[in-house]
């Protein structure tokens, strides 16, 4: 097997549900204001999935668009990885539901759990699988129905999240260097700062657990903020060094879309505000889908073009973080 095969992104797609929830709408849900939300987060609105839409439905919509963009059929996919913290069910995997919906009958499928960092982690795993020759073509999806796992009475968290999905098709070959080296890290000692504590084997489903709202996402916002800025900035510096490039070589930086103030703080540290991509105003934080949606929008909108070097970076619960560099080949 050739361990040095180039791996390229040959198609991207994204999908957000129809229903839009604005900051103004949230004023009638919790004690908050459009001004507070916008000034603290840069968010103006987010999309909320319909009751009958699960993560696999959102992910499949994004996947179909990515396949059209890649000009390949679903049966050509060898591997599907879905990054999600809001799966359809504990098991089977959301990836298996996506497989069935899009007709990718030749793929093997699994989910990956790295919270908001999931899409970049999944891309990294799929890239390795392709680079080592195990598979030719992989579909990587970040898909979230965050609205199910949010406490709509907690103003500290409910304003921050939205639903959506993004996808990318990765394939062996292509022009340029494709997906280059990545820099990844995790710190499990800080897991408690951002978690959904109830419903798993640690704190199983019970009336008491639900009464205590332990099945909803909990977050220490200020701590998360600080770590997100430091870890994403460090990961970007590290990944540029690993790949022998400088910030001047990079056409576009696409960070996890959690908060415009986090993004601005990273821009300032790295001195790259003019090339920092953001769409957090439209979608809020869609967790593992955020980077995937941003990448698709940047590609379709012409922000990134063939031959450009693009740096992606993520941060999420765990904590988990990472960055990679892509020489865009489409
Ligand atoms: N509307 C109005 N007031 C709110 C509010 C809301 N939606 N949410 C919190 N507040 C209040 C708080 O109760 C607090 O009031 P107090 O001072 O009387 O106690 C005040 O606003 C300030 O809260 P604080 O937590 O200091 O605000 P902040 O400037 O840190 O902003 C976040 C809060 C959540 C926006 C910010 O910490 C953040 O973005 N953190 C990172 C979150 C994140 O990105 N998570 C996902 C990572 S993958």
Coordinates of C-alpha atoms and ligand atoms in Angstrom, one line a residue:
X1 CA 0.0 0.0 0.0
X2 CA 1.2 3.5 -0.8
X3 CA 1.2 5.6 2.4
X4 CA 1.7 8.8 0.5
X5 CA -1.4 9.0 -1.6
X6 CA -2.8 12.5 -2.0
X7 CA -6.4 12.9 -0.7
X8 CA -8.6 15.6 -2.1
X9 CA -12.0 17.1 -1.3
X10 CA -13.9 16.6 -4.6
X11 CA -17.3 17.9 -3.4
X12 CA -19.0 19.7 -0.5
X13 CA -22.6 20.3 0.5
X14 CA -24.7 21.7 3.3
X15 CA -28.2 21.9 4.6
X16 CA -30.0 23.9 7.2
X17 CA -33.7 23.4 8.1
X18 CA -36.3 25.8 6.9
X19 CA -37.4 27.3 10.2
X20 CA -35.5 30.3 11.3
X21 CA -35.3 31.4 15.0
X22 CA -34.1 35.0 15.4
X23 CA -32.7 36.7 18.4
X24 CA -35.9 38.6 18.6
X25 CA -37.9 35.4 18.7
X26 CA -35.7 34.2 21.6
X27 CA -36.8 37.3 23.6
X28 CA -40.1 35.5 24.1
X29 CA -38.4 32.2 25.1
X30 CA -36.0 33.4 27.8
X31 CA -35.1 36.7 29.4
X32 CA -32.6 38.0 26.8
X33 CA -32.4 40.6 24.1
X34 CA -31.3 40.8 20.5
X35 CA -28.7 43.4 21.5
X36 CA -27.2 41.1 24.3
X37 CA -27.0 38.1 22.0
X38 CA -25.5 39.9 19.0
X39 CA -23.0 41.9 21.0
X40 CA -21.8 38.8 23.0
X41 CA -21.8 36.3 20.2
X42 CA -22.2 37.9 16.7
X43 CA -25.3 35.7 16.2
X44 CA -28.4 37.1 14.6
X45 CA -30.4 33.9 13.9
X46 CA -30.2 30.1 13.8
X47 CA -32.2 27.3 12.0
X48 CA -34.3 24.8 13.9
X49 CA -35.1 21.4 12.6
X50 CA -38.7 20.2 12.3
X51 CA -40.0 17.7 14.8
X52 CA -39.8 14.8 12.3
X53 CA -36.2 15.7 11.2
X54 CA -33.4 13.8 12.9
X55 CA -29.6 14.2 12.5
X56 CA -29.6 11.6 9.7
X57 CA -32.2 13.5 7.7
X58 CA -30.2 16.7 7.9
X59 CA -27.0 14.9 7.1
X60 CA -28.5 13.1 4.1
X61 CA -29.6 16.4 2.6
X62 CA -26.1 17.7 2.9
X63 CA -24.6 14.5 1.6
X64 CA -26.7 14.5 -1.5
X65 CA -25.6 18.0 -2.4
X66 CA -21.9 17.0 -1.8
X67 CA -22.3 14.0 -4.1
X68 CA -23.8 16.2 -6.8
X69 CA -21.0 18.6 -6.4
X70 CA -18.5 15.8 -6.6
X71 CA -20.3 14.3 -9.6
X72 CA -20.3 10.8 -8.2
X73 CA -23.0 8.3 -7.4
X74 CA -23.7 7.1 -3.8
X75 CA -22.7 3.6 -4.7
X76 CA -19.1 4.8 -5.3
X77 CA -18.7 5.7 -1.6
X78 CA -16.6 3.2 0.4
X79 CA -16.8 4.8 3.9
X80 CA -19.3 7.1 5.6
X81 CA -18.3 8.8 8.9
X82 CA -20.9 11.0 10.6
X83 CA -19.7 13.3 13.3
X84 CA -22.5 14.1 15.7
X85 CA -23.4 14.7 19.4
X86 CA -27.1 14.5 18.6
X87 CA -27.4 11.1 16.9
X88 CA -30.8 9.7 15.8
X89 CA -30.3 7.0 18.4
X90 CA -27.6 5.7 20.7
X91 CA -27.3 2.9 18.2
X92 CA -27.3 2.0 15.4
X93 CA -25.1 4.8 14.1
X94 CA -26.5 7.8 12.4
X95 CA -24.1 7.0 9.5
X96 CA -26.0 3.7 8.9
X97 CA -29.2 5.7 8.6
X98 CA -27.6 8.1 6.2
X99 CA -26.3 5.2 4.1
X100 CA -29.8 3.8 3.8
X101 CA -31.3 7.2 2.9
X102 CA -28.8 8.1 0.1
X103 CA -28.3 4.5 -1.2
X104 CA -24.6 4.2 -0.5
X105 CA -24.9 0.4 -0.4
X106 CA -21.2 -0.3 -0.8
X107 CA -20.0 1.8 2.2
X108 CA -19.1 0.8 5.7
X109 CA -20.4 3.3 8.2
X110 CA -19.9 4.6 11.7
X111 CA -20.3 7.7 13.9
X112 CA -17.5 9.7 15.5
X113 CA -17.8 11.5 18.8
X114 CA -15.6 14.6 19.2
X115 CA -18.3 17.1 20.0
X116 CA -17.9 20.3 18.0
X117 CA -14.5 19.2 16.7
X118 CA -16.1 16.1 15.1
X119 CA -16.0 17.1 11.4
X120 CA -12.3 17.8 11.4
X121 CA -11.6 14.7 13.3
X122 CA -13.7 12.6 10.9
X123 CA -12.0 14.2 7.9
X124 CA -8.6 13.3 9.5
X125 CA -9.6 9.7 10.0
X126 CA -11.1 9.4 6.5
X127 CA -8.0 11.0 5.0
X128 CA -5.8 8.4 6.7
X129 CA -8.0 5.6 5.5
X130 CA -7.7 6.8 1.9
X131 CA -4.0 7.7 2.2
X132 CA -3.1 4.2 3.4
X133 CA -5.1 2.6 0.5
X134 CA -7.8 1.0 2.6
X135 CA -10.6 3.0 0.8
X136 CA -10.8 5.2 -2.3
X137 CA -13.8 7.5 -1.6
X138 CA -15.2 8.6 1.7
X139 CA -18.2 10.7 2.7
X140 CA -17.6 12.8 5.8
X141 CA -20.6 14.5 7.5
X142 CA -21.1 16.8 10.4
X143 CA -24.8 16.8 11.4
X144 CA -26.6 18.1 14.4
X145 CA -30.1 18.6 15.8
X146 CA -28.8 20.6 18.8
X147 CA -32.3 21.9 19.5
X148 CA -33.2 18.5 21.1
X149 CA -30.4 18.6 23.6
X150 CA -30.7 22.3 24.7
X151 CA -32.5 23.5 27.8
X152 CA -34.8 26.1 26.4
X153 CA -35.1 27.6 29.8
X154 CA -31.4 28.2 30.2
X155 CA -30.5 31.6 28.6
X156 CA -26.8 30.9 29.0
X157 CA -26.9 28.1 26.4
X158 CA -30.1 28.1 24.4
X159 CA -29.3 31.2 22.5
X160 CA -26.0 29.8 21.2
X161 CA -26.9 26.8 19.2
X162 CA -28.6 25.9 15.9
X163 CA -29.4 22.8 13.7
X164 CA -27.8 21.9 10.4
X165 CA -25.4 19.7 8.5
X166 CA -22.5 19.8 6.2
X167 CA -20.7 17.1 4.1
X168 CA -17.5 16.6 2.1
X169 CA -16.5 13.8 -0.3
X170 CA -12.9 12.8 0.0
X171 CA -11.1 10.8 -2.7
X172 CA -7.6 9.5 -3.5
X173 CA -5.7 11.6 -6.1
X174 CA -6.3 15.1 -7.4
X175 CA -4.1 18.0 -8.2
X176 CA -1.9 19.7 -5.6
X177 CA -1.3 18.5 -2.1
X178 CA -5.0 18.1 -1.1
X179 CA -5.6 17.5 2.6
X180 CA -2.2 18.0 4.3
X181 CA -0.9 17.4 7.8
X182 CA -3.1 18.0 10.8
X183 CA -2.6 19.0 14.4
X184 CA -5.0 17.4 16.9
X185 CA -5.3 17.4 20.7
X186 CA -7.6 16.6 23.6
X187 CA -7.8 17.3 27.3
X188 CA -10.2 15.0 29.2
X189 CA -9.5 16.7 32.5
X190 CA -11.7 19.6 31.3
X191 CA -14.6 17.4 30.1
X192 CA -16.9 18.7 32.8
X193 CA -16.9 22.3 31.5
X194 CA -19.0 21.3 28.4
X195 CA -21.1 18.2 28.6
X196 CA -24.5 16.5 28.5
X197 CA -24.1 14.6 31.8
X198 CA -27.3 12.5 31.9
X199 CA -28.7 9.8 29.7
X200 CA -25.6 7.6 29.3
X201 CA -24.2 4.8 31.4
X202 CA -22.7 7.2 34.0
X203 CA -26.1 8.7 34.8
X204 CA -28.8 6.6 33.1
X205 CA -32.2 7.8 32.1
X206 CA -34.5 8.1 35.2
X207 CA -37.2 10.4 36.3
X208 CA -34.9 12.0 38.7
X209 CA -32.2 12.6 36.1
X210 CA -34.7 14.2 33.8
X211 CA -36.2 16.3 36.7
X212 CA -32.7 17.6 37.3
X213 CA -32.4 18.4 33.5
X214 CA -29.1 16.4 33.3
X215 CA -30.1 15.3 29.8
X216 CA -29.4 18.8 28.5
X217 CA -26.1 20.4 27.5
X218 CA -24.3 22.2 30.4
X219 CA -21.5 24.7 29.9
X220 CA -19.2 27.0 31.8
X221 CA -19.2 29.6 29.1
X222 CA -16.3 31.8 30.2
X223 CA -13.9 28.9 30.7
X224 CA -14.9 27.4 27.4
X225 CA -14.3 30.7 25.7
X226 CA -10.8 31.1 27.0
X227 CA -9.7 27.5 26.1
X228 CA -11.3 27.8 22.7
X229 CA -9.2 30.9 21.8
X230 CA -5.9 29.5 23.1
X231 CA -6.3 25.9 21.7
X232 CA -7.5 27.0 18.2
X233 CA -4.7 29.6 17.9
X234 CA -2.1 27.1 19.0
X235 CA -3.4 24.4 16.7
X236 CA -3.3 26.8 13.7
X237 CA 0.3 27.9 14.5
X238 CA 1.4 24.2 15.0
X239 CA -0.2 23.0 11.8
X240 CA 1.3 25.8 9.7
X241 CA 4.7 24.9 11.1
X242 CA 4.2 21.2 10.5
X243 CA 3.3 21.9 6.9
X244 CA 6.2 24.4 6.4
X245 CA 3.9 27.3 5.6
X246 CA 3.3 30.8 7.1
X247 CA 0.1 32.7 7.6
X248 CA 1.0 34.8 4.6
X249 CA 0.7 31.7 2.4
X250 CA -2.9 31.0 3.6
X251 CA -5.8 32.4 1.5
X252 CA -8.5 31.6 4.1
X253 CA -8.9 30.5 7.7
X254 CA -12.1 28.7 8.6
X255 CA -12.6 28.3 12.3
X256 CA -15.3 26.5 14.3
X257 CA -18.3 28.9 14.3
X258 CA -19.0 29.2 18.1
X259 CA -18.9 32.9 18.7
X260 CA -17.6 35.9 16.7
X261 CA -15.7 37.1 19.7
X262 CA -13.7 33.8 19.8
X263 CA -13.1 34.1 16.1
X264 CA -12.0 37.8 16.4
X265 CA -9.7 36.9 19.3
X266 CA -8.0 34.2 17.2
X267 CA -7.7 36.6 14.2
X268 CA -6.0 39.1 16.4
X269 CA -3.6 36.6 17.9
X270 CA -2.6 35.4 14.4
X271 CA -2.9 38.8 12.6
X272 CA -5.2 37.3 9.9
X273 CA -8.5 39.2 10.4
X274 CA -8.7 39.9 6.6
X275 CA -8.8 36.2 5.7
X276 CA -11.0 34.8 8.5
X277 CA -14.2 33.2 7.4
X278 CA -17.4 33.5 9.5
X279 CA -21.1 32.7 9.1
X280 CA -22.0 32.5 12.8
X281 CA -24.5 35.4 12.3
X282 CA -26.7 33.1 10.2
X283 CA -26.5 29.7 11.8
X284 CA -25.2 30.2 15.4
X285 CA -23.2 27.2 16.7
X286 CA -24.2 24.0 14.9
X287 CA -21.5 22.0 16.7
X288 CA -19.9 19.4 14.4
X289 CA -21.8 20.8 11.4
X290 CA -20.5 24.3 11.8
X291 CA -17.1 23.8 10.1
X292 CA -18.7 21.7 7.4
X293 CA -21.3 24.3 6.5
X294 CA -18.6 27.0 6.6
X295 CA -16.3 25.1 4.3
X296 CA -19.2 24.5 1.8
X297 CA -20.2 28.1 1.8
X298 CA -16.6 29.3 1.4
X299 CA -16.2 26.9 -1.5
X300 CA -19.5 27.7 -3.3
X301 CA -19.2 31.4 -2.6
X302 CA -15.8 31.6 -4.3
X303 CA -14.0 32.6 -1.1
X304 CA -11.6 29.6 -1.7
X305 CA -10.4 28.8 -5.1
X306 CA -8.3 26.2 -6.8
X307 CA -4.7 26.3 -5.6
X308 CA -5.6 28.2 -2.4
X309 CA -4.2 27.0 0.9
X310 CA -7.0 26.9 3.5
X311 CA -6.6 26.3 7.2
X312 CA -9.4 24.8 9.2
X313 CA -9.6 24.8 13.0
X314 CA -12.0 23.4 15.6
X315 CA -12.7 23.3 19.3
X316 CA -15.3 21.3 21.2
X317 CA -16.3 19.4 24.3
X318 CA -13.8 16.9 25.7
X319 CA -12.0 19.2 25.3
X320 CA -11.0 18.4 21.8
X321 CA -9.4 20.6 19.2
X322 CA -7.5 20.5 15.9
X323 CA -6.4 22.1 12.7
X324 CA -5.5 21.1 9.2
X325 CA -4.4 22.6 6.0
X326 CA -5.9 21.9 2.6
X327 CA -4.6 22.8 -0.8
X328 CA -7.9 23.4 -2.5
X329 CA -8.0 21.3 -5.8
X330 CA -11.5 22.0 -7.2
Ligands
LIG1 N1 -29.3 37.1 27.8 C1 -29.0 38.1 28.7 N2 -28.2 37.9 29.7 C2 -27.5 36.8 29.8 C3 -27.7 35.7 28.8 C4 -28.6 35.9 27.8 N3 -28.9 35.0 26.9 N4 -26.9 34.7 29.2 C5 -26.3 35.1 30.3 N5 -26.6 36.3 30.7 C6 -26.2 37.1 31.8 C7 -25.5 36.2 32.9 O1 -26.5 35.7 33.7 C8 -24.6 37.2 33.5 O2 -25.4 38.0 34.4 P1 -24.8 38.3 35.9 O3 -23.5 39.1 35.6 O4 -25.9 39.1 36.5 O5 -24.5 37.0 36.5 C9 -24.2 38.2 32.4 O6 -25.1 38.0 31.4 C10 -22.8 37.9 31.9 O7 -22.6 36.5 31.7 P2 -21.2 36.0 31.2 O8 -21.3 34.5 31.3 O9 -20.1 36.7 31.9 O10 -21.3 36.5 29.7 P3 -20.1 36.3 28.7 O11 -19.6 37.7 28.2 O12 -19.0 35.3 29.1 O13 -20.9 35.7 27.5 C11 -21.2 33.5 26.5 C12 -21.5 34.4 27.7 C13 -21.9 32.2 26.7 C14 -21.7 34.1 25.2 C15 -19.7 33.3 26.4 O14 -19.1 33.0 27.6 C16 -19.3 32.3 25.3 O15 -19.5 32.4 24.2 N6 -18.6 31.2 25.8 C17 -18.2 30.2 24.9 C18 -19.4 29.3 24.5 C19 -19.1 28.4 23.4 O16 -18.6 28.8 22.4 N7 -19.4 27.1 23.6 C20 -19.2 26.1 22.6 C21 -17.8 25.8 22.3 S1 -17.7 24.5 21.2

